[in-house]
JSON list of C-alpha atoms in Angstrom, two decimals:
[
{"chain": "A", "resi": 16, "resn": "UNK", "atom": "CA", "xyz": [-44.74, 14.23, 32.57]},
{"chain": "A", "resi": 17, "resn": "UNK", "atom": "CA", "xyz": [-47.20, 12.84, 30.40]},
{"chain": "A", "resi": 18, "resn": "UNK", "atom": "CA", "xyz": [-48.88, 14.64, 27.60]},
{"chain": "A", "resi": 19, "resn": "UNK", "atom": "CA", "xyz": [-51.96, 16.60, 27.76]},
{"chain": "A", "resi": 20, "resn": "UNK", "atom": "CA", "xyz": [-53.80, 14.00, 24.87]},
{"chain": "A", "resi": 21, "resn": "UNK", "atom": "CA", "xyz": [-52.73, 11.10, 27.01]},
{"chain": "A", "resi": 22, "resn": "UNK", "atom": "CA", "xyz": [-54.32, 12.78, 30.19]},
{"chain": "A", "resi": 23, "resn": "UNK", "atom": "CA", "xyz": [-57.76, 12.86, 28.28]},
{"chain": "A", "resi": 24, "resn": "UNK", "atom": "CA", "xyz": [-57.32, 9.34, 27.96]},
{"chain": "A", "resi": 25, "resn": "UNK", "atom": "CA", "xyz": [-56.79, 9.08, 31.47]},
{"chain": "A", "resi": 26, "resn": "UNK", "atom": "CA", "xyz": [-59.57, 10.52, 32.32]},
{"chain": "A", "resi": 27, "resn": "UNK", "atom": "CA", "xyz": [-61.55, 8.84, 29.37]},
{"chain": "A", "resi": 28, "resn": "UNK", "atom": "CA", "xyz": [-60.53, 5.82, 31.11]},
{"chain": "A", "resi": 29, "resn": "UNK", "atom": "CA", "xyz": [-61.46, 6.78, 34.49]},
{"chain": "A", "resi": 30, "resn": "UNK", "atom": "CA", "xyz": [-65.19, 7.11, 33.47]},
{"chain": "A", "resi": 31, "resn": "UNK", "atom": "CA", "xyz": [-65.22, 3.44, 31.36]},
{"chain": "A", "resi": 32, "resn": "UNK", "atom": "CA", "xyz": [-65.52, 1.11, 34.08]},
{"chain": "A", "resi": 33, "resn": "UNK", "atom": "CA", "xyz": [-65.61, -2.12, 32.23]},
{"chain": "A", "resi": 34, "resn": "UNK", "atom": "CA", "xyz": [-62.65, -3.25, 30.73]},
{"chain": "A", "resi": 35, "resn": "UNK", "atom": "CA", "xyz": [-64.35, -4.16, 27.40]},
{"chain": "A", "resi": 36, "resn": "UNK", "atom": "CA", "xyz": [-65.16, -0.77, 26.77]},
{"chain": "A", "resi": 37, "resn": "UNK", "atom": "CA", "xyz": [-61.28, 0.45, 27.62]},
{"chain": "A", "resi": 38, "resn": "UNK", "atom": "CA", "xyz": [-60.80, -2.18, 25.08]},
{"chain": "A", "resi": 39, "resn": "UNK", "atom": "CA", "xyz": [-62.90, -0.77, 22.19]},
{"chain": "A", "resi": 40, "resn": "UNK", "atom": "CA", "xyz": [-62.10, 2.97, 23.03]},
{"chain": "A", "resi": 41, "resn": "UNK", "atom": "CA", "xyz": [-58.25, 2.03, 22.70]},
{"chain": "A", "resi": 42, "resn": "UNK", "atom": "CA", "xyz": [-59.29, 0.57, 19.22]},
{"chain": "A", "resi": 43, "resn": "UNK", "atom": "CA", "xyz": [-61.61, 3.23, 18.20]},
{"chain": "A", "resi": 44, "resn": "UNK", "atom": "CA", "xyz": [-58.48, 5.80, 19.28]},
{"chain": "A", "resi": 45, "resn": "UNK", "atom": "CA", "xyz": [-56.31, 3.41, 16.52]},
{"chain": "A", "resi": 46, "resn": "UNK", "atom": "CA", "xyz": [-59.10, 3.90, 14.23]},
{"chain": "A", "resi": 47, "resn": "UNK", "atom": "CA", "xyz": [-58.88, 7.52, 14.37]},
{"chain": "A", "resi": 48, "resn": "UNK", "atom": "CA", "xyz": [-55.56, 7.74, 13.16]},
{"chain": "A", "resi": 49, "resn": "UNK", "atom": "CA", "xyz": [-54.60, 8.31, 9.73]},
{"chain": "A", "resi": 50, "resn": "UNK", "atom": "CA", "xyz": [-53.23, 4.99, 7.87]},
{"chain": "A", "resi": 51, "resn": "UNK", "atom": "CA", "xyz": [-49.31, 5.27, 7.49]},
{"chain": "A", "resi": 52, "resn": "UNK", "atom": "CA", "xyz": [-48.59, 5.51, 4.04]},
{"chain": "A", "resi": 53, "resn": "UNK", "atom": "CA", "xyz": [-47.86, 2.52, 2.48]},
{"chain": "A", "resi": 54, "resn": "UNK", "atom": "CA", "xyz": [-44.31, 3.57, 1.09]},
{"chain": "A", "resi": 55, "resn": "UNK", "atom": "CA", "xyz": [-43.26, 3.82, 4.70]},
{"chain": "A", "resi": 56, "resn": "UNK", "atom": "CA", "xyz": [-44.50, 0.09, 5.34]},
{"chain": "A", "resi": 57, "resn": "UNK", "atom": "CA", "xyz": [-40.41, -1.06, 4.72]},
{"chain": "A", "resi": 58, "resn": "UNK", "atom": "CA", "xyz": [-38.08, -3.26, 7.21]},
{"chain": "A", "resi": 59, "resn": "UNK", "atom": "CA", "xyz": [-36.64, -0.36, 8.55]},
{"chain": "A", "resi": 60, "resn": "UNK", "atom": "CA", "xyz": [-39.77, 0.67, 10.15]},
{"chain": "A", "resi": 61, "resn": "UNK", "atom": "CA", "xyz": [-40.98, -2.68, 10.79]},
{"chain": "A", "resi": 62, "resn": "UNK", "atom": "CA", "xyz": [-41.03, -3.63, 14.83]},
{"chain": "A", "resi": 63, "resn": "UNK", "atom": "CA", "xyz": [-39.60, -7.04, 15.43]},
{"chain": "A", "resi": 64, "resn": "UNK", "atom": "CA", "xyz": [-40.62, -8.67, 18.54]},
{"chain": "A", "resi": 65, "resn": "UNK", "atom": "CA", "xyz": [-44.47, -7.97, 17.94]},
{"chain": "A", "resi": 66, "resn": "UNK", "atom": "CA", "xyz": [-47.12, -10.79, 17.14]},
{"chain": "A", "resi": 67, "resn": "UNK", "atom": "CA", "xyz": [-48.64, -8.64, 14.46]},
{"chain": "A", "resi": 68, "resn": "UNK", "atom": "CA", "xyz": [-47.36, -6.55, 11.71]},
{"chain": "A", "resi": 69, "resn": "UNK", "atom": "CA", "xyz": [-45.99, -3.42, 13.69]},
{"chain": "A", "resi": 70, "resn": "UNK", "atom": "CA", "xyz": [-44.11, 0.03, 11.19]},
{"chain": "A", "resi": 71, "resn": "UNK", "atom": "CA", "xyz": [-43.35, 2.81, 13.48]},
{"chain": "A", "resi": 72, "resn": "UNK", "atom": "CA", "xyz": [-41.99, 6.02, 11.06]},
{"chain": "A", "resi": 73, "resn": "UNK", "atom": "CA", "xyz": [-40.47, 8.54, 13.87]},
{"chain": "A", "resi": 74, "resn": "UNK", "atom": "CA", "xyz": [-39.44, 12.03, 13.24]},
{"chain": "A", "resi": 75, "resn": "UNK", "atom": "CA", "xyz": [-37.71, 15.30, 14.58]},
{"chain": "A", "resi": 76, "resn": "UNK", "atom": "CA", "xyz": [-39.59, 18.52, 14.05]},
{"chain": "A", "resi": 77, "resn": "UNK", "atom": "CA", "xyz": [-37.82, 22.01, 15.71]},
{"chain": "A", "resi": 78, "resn": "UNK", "atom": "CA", "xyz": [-35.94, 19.30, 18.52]},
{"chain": "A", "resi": 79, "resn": "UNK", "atom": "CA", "xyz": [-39.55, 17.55, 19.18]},
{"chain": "A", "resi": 80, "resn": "UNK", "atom": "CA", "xyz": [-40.21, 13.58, 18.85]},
{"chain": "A", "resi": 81, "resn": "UNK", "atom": "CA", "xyz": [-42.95, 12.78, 16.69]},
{"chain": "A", "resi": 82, "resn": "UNK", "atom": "CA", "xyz": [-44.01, 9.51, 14.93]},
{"chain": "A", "resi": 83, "resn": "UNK", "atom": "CA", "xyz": [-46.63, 7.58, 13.32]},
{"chain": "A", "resi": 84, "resn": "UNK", "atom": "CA", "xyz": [-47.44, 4.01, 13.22]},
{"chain": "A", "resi": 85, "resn": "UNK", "atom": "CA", "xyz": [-49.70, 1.20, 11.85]},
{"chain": "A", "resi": 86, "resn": "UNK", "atom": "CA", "xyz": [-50.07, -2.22, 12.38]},
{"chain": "A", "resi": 87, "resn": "UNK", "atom": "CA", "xyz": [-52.49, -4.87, 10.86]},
{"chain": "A", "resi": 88, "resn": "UNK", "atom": "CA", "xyz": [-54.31, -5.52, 14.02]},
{"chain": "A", "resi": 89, "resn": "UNK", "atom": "CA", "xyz": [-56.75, -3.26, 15.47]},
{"chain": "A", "resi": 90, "resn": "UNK", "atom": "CA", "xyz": [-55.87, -3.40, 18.99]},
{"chain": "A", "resi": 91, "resn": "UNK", "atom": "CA", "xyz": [-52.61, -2.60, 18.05]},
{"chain": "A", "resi": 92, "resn": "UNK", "atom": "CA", "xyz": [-53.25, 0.27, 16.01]},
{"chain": "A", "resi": 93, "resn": "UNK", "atom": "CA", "xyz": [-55.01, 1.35, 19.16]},
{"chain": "A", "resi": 94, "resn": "UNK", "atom": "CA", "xyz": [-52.14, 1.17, 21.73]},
{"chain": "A", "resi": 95, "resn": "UNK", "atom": "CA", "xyz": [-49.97, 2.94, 18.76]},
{"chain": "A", "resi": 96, "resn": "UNK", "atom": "CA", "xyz": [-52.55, 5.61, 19.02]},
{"chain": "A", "resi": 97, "resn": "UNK", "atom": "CA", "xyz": [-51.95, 5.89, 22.78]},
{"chain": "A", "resi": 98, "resn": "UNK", "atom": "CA", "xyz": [-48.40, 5.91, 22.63]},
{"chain": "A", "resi": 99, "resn": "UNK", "atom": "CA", "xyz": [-48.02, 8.65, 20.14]},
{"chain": "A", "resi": 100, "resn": "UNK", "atom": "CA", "xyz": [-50.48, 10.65, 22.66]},
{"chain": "A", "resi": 101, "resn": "UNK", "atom": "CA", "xyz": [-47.70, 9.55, 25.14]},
{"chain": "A", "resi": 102, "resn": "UNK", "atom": "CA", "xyz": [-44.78, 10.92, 23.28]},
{"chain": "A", "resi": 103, "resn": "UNK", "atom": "CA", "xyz": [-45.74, 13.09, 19.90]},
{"chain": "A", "resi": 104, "resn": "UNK", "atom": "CA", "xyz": [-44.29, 16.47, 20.55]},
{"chain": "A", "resi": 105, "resn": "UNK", "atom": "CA", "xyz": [-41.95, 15.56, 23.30]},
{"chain": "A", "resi": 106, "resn": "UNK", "atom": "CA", "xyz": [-38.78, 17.69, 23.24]},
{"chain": "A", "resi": 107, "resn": "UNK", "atom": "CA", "xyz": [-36.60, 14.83, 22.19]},
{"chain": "A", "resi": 108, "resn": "UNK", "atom": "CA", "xyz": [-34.44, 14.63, 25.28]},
{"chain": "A", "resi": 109, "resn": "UNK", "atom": "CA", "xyz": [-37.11, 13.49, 27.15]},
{"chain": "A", "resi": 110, "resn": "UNK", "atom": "CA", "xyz": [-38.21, 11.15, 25.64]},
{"chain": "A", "resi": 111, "resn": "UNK", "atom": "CA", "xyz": [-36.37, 8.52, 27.22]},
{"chain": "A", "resi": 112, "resn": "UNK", "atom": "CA", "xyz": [-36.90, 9.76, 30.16]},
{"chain": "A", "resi": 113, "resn": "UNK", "atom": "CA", "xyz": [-40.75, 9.21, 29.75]},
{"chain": "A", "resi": 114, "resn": "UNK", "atom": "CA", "xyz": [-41.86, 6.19, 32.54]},
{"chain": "A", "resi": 115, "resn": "UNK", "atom": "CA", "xyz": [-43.82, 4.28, 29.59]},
{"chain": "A", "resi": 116, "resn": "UNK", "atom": "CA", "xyz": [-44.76, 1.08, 31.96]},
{"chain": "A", "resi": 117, "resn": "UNK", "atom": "CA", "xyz": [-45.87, 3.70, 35.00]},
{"chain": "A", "resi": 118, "resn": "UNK", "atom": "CA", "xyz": [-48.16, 6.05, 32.64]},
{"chain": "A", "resi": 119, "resn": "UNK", "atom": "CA", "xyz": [-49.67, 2.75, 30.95]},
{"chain": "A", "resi": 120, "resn": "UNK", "atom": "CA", "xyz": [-50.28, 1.20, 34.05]},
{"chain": "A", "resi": 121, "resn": "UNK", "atom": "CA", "xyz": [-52.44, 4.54, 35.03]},
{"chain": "A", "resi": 122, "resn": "UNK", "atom": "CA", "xyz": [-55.02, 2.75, 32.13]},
{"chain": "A", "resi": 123, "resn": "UNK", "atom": "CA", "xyz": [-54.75, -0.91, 33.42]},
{"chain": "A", "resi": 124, "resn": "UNK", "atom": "CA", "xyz": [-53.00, -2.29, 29.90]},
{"chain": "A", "resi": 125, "resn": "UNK", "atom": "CA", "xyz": [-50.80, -4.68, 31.82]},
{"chain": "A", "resi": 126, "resn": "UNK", "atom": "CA", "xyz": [-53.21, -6.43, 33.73]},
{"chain": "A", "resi": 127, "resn": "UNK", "atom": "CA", "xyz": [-55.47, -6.67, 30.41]},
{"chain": "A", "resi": 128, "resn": "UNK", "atom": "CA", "xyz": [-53.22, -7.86, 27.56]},
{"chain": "A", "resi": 129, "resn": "UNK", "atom": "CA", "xyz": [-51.70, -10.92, 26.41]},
{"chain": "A", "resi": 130, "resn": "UNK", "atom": "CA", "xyz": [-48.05, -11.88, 26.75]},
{"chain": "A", "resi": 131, "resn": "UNK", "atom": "CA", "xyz": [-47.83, -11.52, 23.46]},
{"chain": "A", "resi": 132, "resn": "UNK", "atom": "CA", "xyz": [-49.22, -8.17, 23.01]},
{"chain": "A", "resi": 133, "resn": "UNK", "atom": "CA", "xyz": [-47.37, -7.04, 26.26]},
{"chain": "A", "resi": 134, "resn": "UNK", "atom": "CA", "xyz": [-44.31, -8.13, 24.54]},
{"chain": "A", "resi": 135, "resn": "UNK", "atom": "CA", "xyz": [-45.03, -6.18, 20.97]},
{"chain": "A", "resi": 136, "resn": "UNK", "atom": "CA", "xyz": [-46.04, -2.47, 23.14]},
{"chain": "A", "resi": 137, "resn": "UNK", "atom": "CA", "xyz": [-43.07, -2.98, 25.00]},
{"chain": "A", "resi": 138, "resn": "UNK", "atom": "CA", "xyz": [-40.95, -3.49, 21.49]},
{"chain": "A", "resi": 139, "resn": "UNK", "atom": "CA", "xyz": [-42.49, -0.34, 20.31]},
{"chain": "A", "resi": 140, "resn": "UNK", "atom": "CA", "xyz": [-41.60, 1.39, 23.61]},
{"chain": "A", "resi": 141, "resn": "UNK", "atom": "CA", "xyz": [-37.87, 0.48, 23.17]},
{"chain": "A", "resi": 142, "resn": "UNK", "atom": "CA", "xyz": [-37.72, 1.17, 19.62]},
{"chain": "A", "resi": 143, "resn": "UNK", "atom": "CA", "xyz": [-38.83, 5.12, 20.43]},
{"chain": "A", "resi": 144, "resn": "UNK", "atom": "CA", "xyz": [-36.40, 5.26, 23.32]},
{"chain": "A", "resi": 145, "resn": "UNK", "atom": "CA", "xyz": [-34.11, 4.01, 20.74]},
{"chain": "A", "resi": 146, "resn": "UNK", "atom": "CA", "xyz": [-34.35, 6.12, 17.66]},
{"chain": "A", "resi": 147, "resn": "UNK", "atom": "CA", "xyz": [-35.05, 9.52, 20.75]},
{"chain": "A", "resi": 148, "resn": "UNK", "atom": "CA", "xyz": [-31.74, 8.92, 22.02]},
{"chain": "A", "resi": 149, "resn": "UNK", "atom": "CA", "xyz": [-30.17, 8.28, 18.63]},
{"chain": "A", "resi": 150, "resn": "UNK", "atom": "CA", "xyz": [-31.48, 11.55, 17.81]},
{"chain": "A", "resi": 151, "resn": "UNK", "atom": "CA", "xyz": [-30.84, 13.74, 21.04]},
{"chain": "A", "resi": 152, "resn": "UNK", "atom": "CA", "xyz": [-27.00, 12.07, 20.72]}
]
């Protein structure tokens, strides 16, 4: 079910067999994206329940989830990166649907980050699932 740009990581990951280089492609894949824009940096956007600054900005194009996100930390950037290759272009019915903990455990996240960052992804996780099935409703 998962996306083809999350499969390359996947398979990116499948050929990094230390964990501290998973660690530094997942930033270098945050570092990649483009910076949300500043004006989208509001509350509304903001992700409670992370230990760093967190904005997600979703959006529906033609019945497809897509979003971008930024956060002040790198490594966080870089799991933001990984979930928008999870979800962006999703039909936005399935989105929900999507088994977030199963396809992240495929790149070893859980057994590599903190509580607190485990905590923050899985904020982010909820709040797409959210605004999806706001959307699809």
């Amino acid at each position: 079910m998962a996306q083809q740009a999350f499969e390359d990581i996947v398979e990116d990951f499948e050929f990094l067999e230390d964990w501290e280089d998973r660690y530094r492609h997942v930033i270098e894949q945050g570092k990649a994206m483009d910076p949300l824009d500043d004006a989208l940096k509001v509350p509304a956007t903001k992700v409670e329940g992370c230990a760093s600054q967190v904005w997600l900005h979703p959006r529906i194009e033609d019945g497809r989830f897509h979003f971008e996100g930024d956060s002040d930390a790198m490594i966080v950037r870089g799991l933001i990166a990984v979930l928008r290759a999870l979800y962006n272009g999703l039909p936005v019915r399935e989105v929900p649907q999507v088994d977030a903990g199963g396809e992240l455990a495929r790149l070893g996240l859980n057994d590599h980050l903190s509580a607190q960052r485990s905590n923050g992804l899985r904020a982010m996780i909820e709040r797409i699932r959210l605004v999806a099935a706001e959307a699809a409703a």
